PDB file of C-alpha atoms in Angstrom:
ATOM      1  CA  MET Z 691       0.021  -0.008   0.027  1.00 61.00           C
ATOM      2  CA  LYS Z 692       1.250   3.452  -0.865  1.00 74.00           C
ATOM      3  CA  LYS Z 693       1.441   5.932   2.020  1.00 79.00           C
ATOM      4  CA  ILE Z 694       3.003   9.222   3.085  1.00 78.00           C
ATOM      5  CA  LYS Z 695       6.264   8.690   4.920  1.00 79.00           C
ATOM      6  CA  ILE Z 696       7.625  11.859   6.482  1.00 76.00           C
ATOM      7  CA  ASN Z 697      10.660  10.741   8.352  1.00 77.00           C
ATOM      8  CA  GLN Z 698      12.678  13.817   9.313  1.00 75.00           C
ATOM      9  CA  ILE Z 699      13.636  13.505  12.940  1.00 82.00           C
ATOM     10  CA  SER Z 700      16.930  14.913  14.166  1.00 84.00           C
ATOM     11  CA  LYS Z 701      18.370  15.551  17.594  1.00 86.00           C
ATOM     12  CA  GLU Z 702      19.253  19.087  18.507  1.00 85.00           C
ATOM     13  CA  ASN Z 703      20.217  20.313  22.034  1.00 86.00           C
ATOM     14  CA  ASN Z 704      18.787  17.224  23.806  1.00 87.00           C
ATOM     15  CA  LYS Z 705      15.466  17.564  21.952  1.00 89.00           C
ATOM     16  CA  TYR Z 706      14.072  15.672  18.977  1.00 88.00           C
ATOM     17  CA  LYS Z 707      13.029  17.773  16.064  1.00 85.00           C
ATOM     18  CA  VAL Z 708      10.311  16.675  13.680  1.00 82.00           C
ATOM     19  CA  PHE Z 709      10.307  18.572  10.352  1.00 78.00           C
ATOM     20  CA  ILE Z 710       6.918  18.889   8.726  1.00 75.00           C
ATOM     21  CA  ASP Z 711       7.582  21.819   6.475  1.00 69.00           C
ATOM     22  CA  SER Z 712       9.586  25.117   6.530  1.00 67.00           C
ATOM     23  CA  ASP Z 713       6.942  26.728   8.735  1.00 69.00           C
ATOM     24  CA  HIS Z 714       6.420  23.730  11.058  1.00 72.00           C
ATOM     25  CA  LYS Z 715       9.365  22.307  12.991  1.00 78.00           C
ATOM     26  CA  TYR Z 716       8.471  20.649  16.279  1.00 80.00           C
ATOM     27  CA  TYR Z 717      10.623  19.775  19.258  1.00 84.00           C
ATOM     28  CA  PHE Z 718       9.971  16.916  21.711  1.00 86.00           C
ATOM     29  CA  THR Z 719      11.607  15.908  24.904  1.00 87.00           C
ATOM     30  CA  SER Z 720      11.739  12.219  23.992  1.00 88.00           C
ATOM     31  CA  GLU Z 721      12.279  10.332  20.775  1.00 88.00           C
ATOM     32  CA  LYS Z 722       9.199   8.192  21.543  1.00 90.00           C
ATOM     33  CA  LYS Z 723       6.924  11.248  21.501  1.00 86.00           C
ATOM     34  CA  ALA Z 724       8.542  12.539  18.341  1.00 86.00           C
ATOM     35  CA  VAL Z 725       8.083   9.217  16.572  1.00 88.00           C
ATOM     36  CA  LYS Z 726       4.470   8.906  17.797  1.00 88.00           C
ATOM     37  CA  PHE Z 727       3.710  12.439  16.580  1.00 86.00           C
ATOM     38  CA  GLN Z 728       5.322  11.782  13.186  1.00 85.00           C
ATOM     39  CA  ASN Z 729       3.399   8.530  12.798  1.00 87.00           C
ATOM     40  CA  GLU Z 730       0.083  10.288  13.529  1.00 86.00           C
ATOM     41  CA  VAL Z 731       0.859  13.015  10.938  1.00 85.00           C
ATOM     42  CA  ASN Z 732       1.830  10.385   8.341  1.00 85.00           C
ATOM     43  CA  GLN Z 733      -1.423   8.465   9.029  1.00 88.00           C
ATOM     44  CA  TYR Z 734      -3.469  11.678   8.814  1.00 87.00           C
ATOM     45  CA  LEU Z 735      -1.878  12.768   5.577  1.00 85.00           C
ATOM     46  CA  THR Z 736      -2.202   9.292   4.078  1.00 87.00           C
ATOM     47  CA  GLU Z 737      -5.902   9.152   5.072  1.00 89.00           C
ATOM     48  CA  SER Z 738      -6.462  12.571   3.628  1.00 88.00           C
ATOM     49  CA  LEU Z 739      -4.835  11.552   0.368  1.00 86.00           C
ATOM     50  CA  PHE Z 740      -6.958   8.373   0.166  1.00 88.00           C
ATOM     51  CA  GLN Z 741     -10.133  10.407   0.730  1.00 91.00           C
ATOM     52  CA  LEU Z 742      -9.099  12.804  -1.921  1.00 89.00           C
ATOM     53  CA  ASN Z 743      -8.342  10.003  -4.263  1.00 88.00           C
ATOM     54  CA  ASP Z 744     -11.871   8.619  -3.839  1.00 92.00           C
ATOM     55  CA  LEU Z 745     -13.257  12.012  -4.695  1.00 91.00           C
ATOM     56  CA  TYR Z 746     -10.936  12.097  -7.723  1.00 87.00           C
ATOM     57  CA  ILE Z 747     -12.234   8.693  -8.887  1.00 91.00           C
ATOM     58  CA  ASP Z 748     -15.806  10.005  -8.503  1.00 92.00           C
ATOM     59  CA  LEU Z 749     -15.053  13.224 -10.352  1.00 88.00           C
ATOM     60  CA  PHE Z 750     -13.455  11.241 -13.287  1.00 88.00           C
ATOM     61  CA  THR Z 751     -16.568   9.000 -13.389  1.00 90.00           C
ATOM     62  CA  VAL Z 752     -18.968  11.932 -13.411  1.00 89.00           C
ATOM     63  CA  TYR Z 753     -16.798  13.618 -16.080  1.00 84.00           C
ATOM     64  CA  ARG Z 754     -17.069  10.530 -18.323  1.00 84.00           C
ATOM     65  CA  ARG Z 755     -20.891  10.551 -17.814  1.00 85.00           C
ATOM     66  CA  VAL Z 756     -21.182  14.125 -19.058  1.00 82.00           C
ATOM     67  CA  TYR Z 757     -18.315  13.922 -21.551  1.00 79.00           C
ATOM     68  CA  PHE Z 758     -20.559  13.683 -24.659  1.00 78.00           C
ATOM     69  CA  VAL Z 759     -22.785  16.584 -23.598  1.00 76.00           C
ATOM     70  CA  VAL Z 760     -19.904  19.047 -23.016  1.00 75.00           C
ATOM     71  CA  GLU Z 761     -20.323  21.469 -25.892  1.00 73.00           C
ATOM     72  CA  ASN Z 762     -18.190  24.226 -24.525  1.00 68.00           C
ATOM     73  CA  SER Z 763     -14.569  23.389 -25.265  1.00 74.00           C
ATOM     74  CA  LEU Z 764     -13.314  25.893 -22.584  1.00 75.00           C
ATOM     75  CA  LEU Z 765     -15.256  23.913 -19.901  1.00 76.00           C
ATOM     76  CA  LYS Z 766     -13.852  20.655 -21.244  1.00 78.00           C
ATOM     77  CA  ARG Z 767     -10.314  21.994 -21.207  1.00 81.00           C
ATOM     78  CA  SER Z 768     -10.787  23.310 -17.670  1.00 80.00           C
ATOM     79  CA  LEU Z 769     -12.022  19.909 -16.501  1.00 81.00           C
ATOM     80  CA  ASP Z 770      -9.275  18.011 -18.296  1.00 82.00           C
ATOM     81  CA  GLN Z 771      -6.701  20.327 -16.683  1.00 84.00           C
ATOM     82  CA  ALA Z 772      -8.119  19.841 -13.219  1.00 81.00           C
ATOM     83  CA  LEU Z 773      -8.121  16.074 -13.583  1.00 82.00           C
ATOM     84  CA  ASN Z 774      -4.550  16.036 -14.920  1.00 83.00           C
ATOM     85  CA  ASN Z 775      -3.402  18.277 -12.038  1.00 83.00           C
ATOM     86  CA  ILE Z 776      -5.047  16.114  -9.413  1.00 83.00           C
ATOM     87  CA  ASN Z 777      -3.399  12.988 -10.789  1.00 80.00           C
ATOM     88  CA  HIS Z 778      -0.009  14.830 -10.903  1.00 80.00           C
ATOM     89  CA  PHE Z 779      -0.324  16.091  -7.286  1.00 78.00           C
ATOM     90  CA  ILE Z 780      -1.415  12.775  -5.842  1.00 77.00           C
ATOM     91  CA  GLU Z 781       1.553  10.962  -7.435  1.00 75.00           C
ATOM     92  CA  ASN Z 782       3.972  13.684  -6.384  1.00 72.00           C
ATOM     93  CA  SER Z 783       2.615  13.620  -2.741  1.00 71.00           C
ATOM     94  CA  LEU Z 784       3.501   9.923  -2.543  1.00 66.00           C
ATOM     95  CA  LEU Z 785       6.874  10.201  -4.236  1.00 66.00           C
ATOM     96  CA  ARG Z 786       8.069  13.445  -2.598  1.00 63.00           C
ATOM     97  CA  SER Z 787       7.235  12.441   0.974  1.00 61.00           C
ATOM     98  CA  ASN Z 788      10.435  10.462   0.993  1.00 55.00           C
ATOM     99  CA  TYR Z 789      12.659  13.452  -0.054  1.00 53.00           C
ATOM    100  CA  GLN Z 790      15.026  14.787   2.522  1.00 48.00           C
ATOM    101  CA  SER Z 791      14.284  18.105   4.052  1.00 50.00           C
ATOM    102  CA  ILE Z 792      11.653  19.457   1.635  1.00 52.00           C
ATOM    103  CA  GLY Z 793       9.526  16.426   1.022  1.00 52.00           C
ATOM    104  CA  SER Z 794       6.966  16.973   3.741  1.00 57.00           C
ATOM    105  CA  SER Z 795       6.353  20.561   2.787  1.00 60.00           C
ATOM    106  CA  LEU Z 796       5.675  19.460  -0.767  1.00 69.00           C
ATOM    107  CA  VAL Z 797       3.141  17.005   0.532  1.00 74.00           C
ATOM    108  CA  MET Z 798       1.229  19.681   2.346  1.00 75.00           C
ATOM    109  CA  THR Z 799       1.287  21.951  -0.725  1.00 76.00           C
ATOM    110  CA  SER Z 800       0.216  19.118  -3.035  1.00 79.00           C
ATOM    111  CA  ILE Z 801      -2.830  18.274  -0.698  1.00 83.00           C
ATOM    112  CA  ASN Z 802      -3.884  21.926  -0.857  1.00 83.00           C
ATOM    113  CA  GLN Z 803      -3.535  21.828  -4.630  1.00 83.00           C
ATOM    114  CA  ILE Z 804      -5.557  18.629  -4.885  1.00 85.00           C
ATOM    115  CA  TYR Z 805      -8.378  20.331  -2.929  1.00 90.00           C
ATOM    116  CA  ASP Z 806      -8.314  23.286  -5.192  1.00 87.00           C
ATOM    117  CA  ASN Z 807      -8.421  21.242  -8.374  1.00 86.00           C
ATOM    118  CA  LEU Z 808     -11.105  18.908  -7.104  1.00 89.00           C
ATOM    119  CA  LEU Z 809     -13.293  21.881  -6.210  1.00 90.00           C
ATOM    120  CA  ASN Z 810     -12.678  23.490  -9.555  1.00 86.00           C
ATOM    121  CA  GLY Z 811     -13.504  20.191 -11.316  1.00 87.00           C
ATOM    122  CA  TYR Z 812     -16.739  19.659  -9.358  1.00 90.00           C
ATOM    123  CA  GLN Z 813     -17.827  23.247  -9.932  1.00 89.00           C
ATOM    124  CA  THR Z 814     -17.219  22.866 -13.649  1.00 86.00           C
ATOM    125  CA  VAL Z 815     -19.248  19.610 -13.765  1.00 86.00           C
ATOM    126  CA  ARG Z 816     -22.006  21.315 -11.763  1.00 88.00           C
ATOM    127  CA  SER Z 817     -22.177  24.114 -14.324  1.00 85.00           C
ATOM    128  CA  ILE Z 818     -22.374  21.526 -17.137  1.00 83.00           C
ATOM    129  CA  THR Z 819     -25.093  19.498 -15.433  1.00 84.00           C
ATOM    130  CA  SER Z 820     -27.008  22.596 -14.438  1.00 85.00           C
ATOM    131  CA  LYS Z 821     -27.294  23.613 -18.037  1.00 82.00           C
ATOM    132  CA  LYS Z 822     -28.593  20.179 -18.983  1.00 81.00           C
ATOM    133  CA  ASN Z 823     -31.081  20.116 -16.019  1.00 86.00           C
ATOM    134  CA  ASP Z 824     -29.760  16.796 -14.844  1.00 84.00           C
ATOM    135  CA  THR Z 825     -31.198  16.971 -11.278  1.00 90.00           C
ATOM    136  CA  SER Z 826     -29.824  13.742  -9.907  1.00 90.00           C
ATOM    137  CA  MET Z 827     -26.360  14.565 -11.146  1.00 89.00           C
ATOM    138  CA  ILE Z 828     -26.630  18.067  -9.710  1.00 92.00           C
ATOM    139  CA  TYR Z 829     -27.509  16.613  -6.283  1.00 94.00           C
ATOM    140  CA  HIS Z 830     -24.673  14.204  -6.561  1.00 94.00           C
ATOM    141  CA  VAL Z 831     -22.115  16.815  -7.460  1.00 93.00           C
ATOM    142  CA  ASN Z 832     -23.360  19.188  -4.742  1.00 95.00           C
ATOM    143  CA  ASN Z 833     -23.045  16.435  -2.146  1.00 95.00           C
ATOM    144  CA  LYS Z 834     -19.463  15.748  -3.237  1.00 95.00           C
ATOM    145  CA  ILE Z 835     -18.655  19.494  -3.022  1.00 94.00           C
ATOM    146  CA  LYS Z 836     -20.022  19.464   0.583  1.00 95.00           C
ATOM    147  CA  ILE Z 837     -17.871  16.460   1.444  1.00 95.00           C
ATOM    148  CA  LEU Z 838     -14.834  18.136  -0.140  1.00 94.00           C
ATOM    149  CA  THR Z 839     -15.519  21.343   1.866  1.00 94.00           C
ATOM    150  CA  VAL Z 840     -15.718  19.408   5.126  1.00 93.00           C
ATOM    151  CA  LEU Z 841     -12.474  17.632   4.377  1.00 92.00           C
ATOM    152  CA  PHE Z 842     -10.804  20.875   3.485  1.00 92.00           C
ATOM    153  CA  MET Z 843     -11.998  22.577   6.634  1.00 92.00           C
ATOM    154  CA  GLU Z 844     -10.669  19.563   8.630  1.00 89.00           C
ATOM    155  CA  PHE Z 845      -7.305  19.834   6.827  1.00 87.00           C
ATOM    156  CA  GLU Z 846      -7.125  23.576   7.601  1.00 86.00           C
ATOM    157  CA  LYS Z 847      -7.857  22.770  11.262  1.00 85.00           C
ATOM    158  CA  PHE Z 848      -5.052  20.173  11.172  1.00 82.00           C
ATOM    159  CA  GLN Z 849      -2.661  22.795   9.861  1.00 79.00           C
ATOM    160  CA  LEU Z 850      -3.789  25.366  12.443  1.00 78.00           C
ATOM    161  CA  ASP Z 851      -3.329  22.760  15.270  1.00 77.00           C
ATOM    162  CA  LEU Z 852       0.155  22.146  14.025  1.00 74.00           C
ATOM    163  CA  SER Z 853       0.830  25.922  14.213  1.00 71.00           C
ATOM    164  CA  LYS Z 854      -0.209  26.121  17.838  1.00 70.00           C
ATOM    165  CA  ASN Z 855       2.904  24.194  18.879  1.00 60.00           C
ATOM    166  CA  ASP Z 856       1.233  22.468  21.878  1.00 52.00           C
ATOM    167  CA  LEU Z 857       2.572  19.225  20.566  1.00 52.00           C
ATOM    168  CA  GLU Z 858       2.888  17.320  23.752  1.00 50.00           C
ATOM    169  CA  ASN Z 859      -0.955  17.259  23.916  1.00 49.00           C
ATOM    170  CA  ILE Z 860      -1.908  17.342  20.203  1.00 52.00           C
ATOM    171  CA  GLN Z 861      -4.065  14.556  18.855  1.00 52.00           C
ATOM    172  CA  VAL Z 862      -4.422  14.104  15.136  1.00 51.00           C
ATOM    173  CA  LYS Z 863      -7.993  13.297  14.381  1.00 51.00           C
ATOM    174  CA  ILE Z 864      -9.086  11.670  11.144  1.00 49.00           C
ATOM    175  CA  ILE Z 865     -12.606  12.154   9.897  1.00 49.00           C
ATOM    176  CA  LYS Z 866     -13.849   9.248   7.858  1.00 49.00           C
ATOM    177  CA  ILE Z 867     -16.588  10.088   5.408  1.00 48.00           C
ATOM    178  CA  ALA Z 868     -18.153   7.153   3.636  1.00 43.00           C
TER     179      ALA Z 868
END
């Protein structure tokens, strides 16, 4: 199974430093706490990526359903670009998480880019289906946009919690949306 593996722990001045990205470096009094925190972050990022991948699969499926009714080539190109970007960012997130010092920051950036491209893709599909008055597809797409919004809010909260630096007490929570 592919997963995010951020593994930047170093020892500085009797403290263990976990490097998440250039803005987020965390220090722990014991290696055990640092490893535990790192594992929780890896699990959270991997779960987030899997959830986004599920939404990507759905977006691609919806796109193929409306493919033959897309008359506006600009909408089609916009949707094609969003799908290509999502695929690129998912692949890069998995590959770059193993890079040395910058890998984890690339993962966080990629996840934000995936959210943006998914939202753009779903909004484009919504405009296509709205013009065709496909009510069931409109409801389906609106539901996926709501799920995406909740996941994005949770990811922003995760980033905010990381910024608070109260890491001895932080608990990474994973929302599972079926």
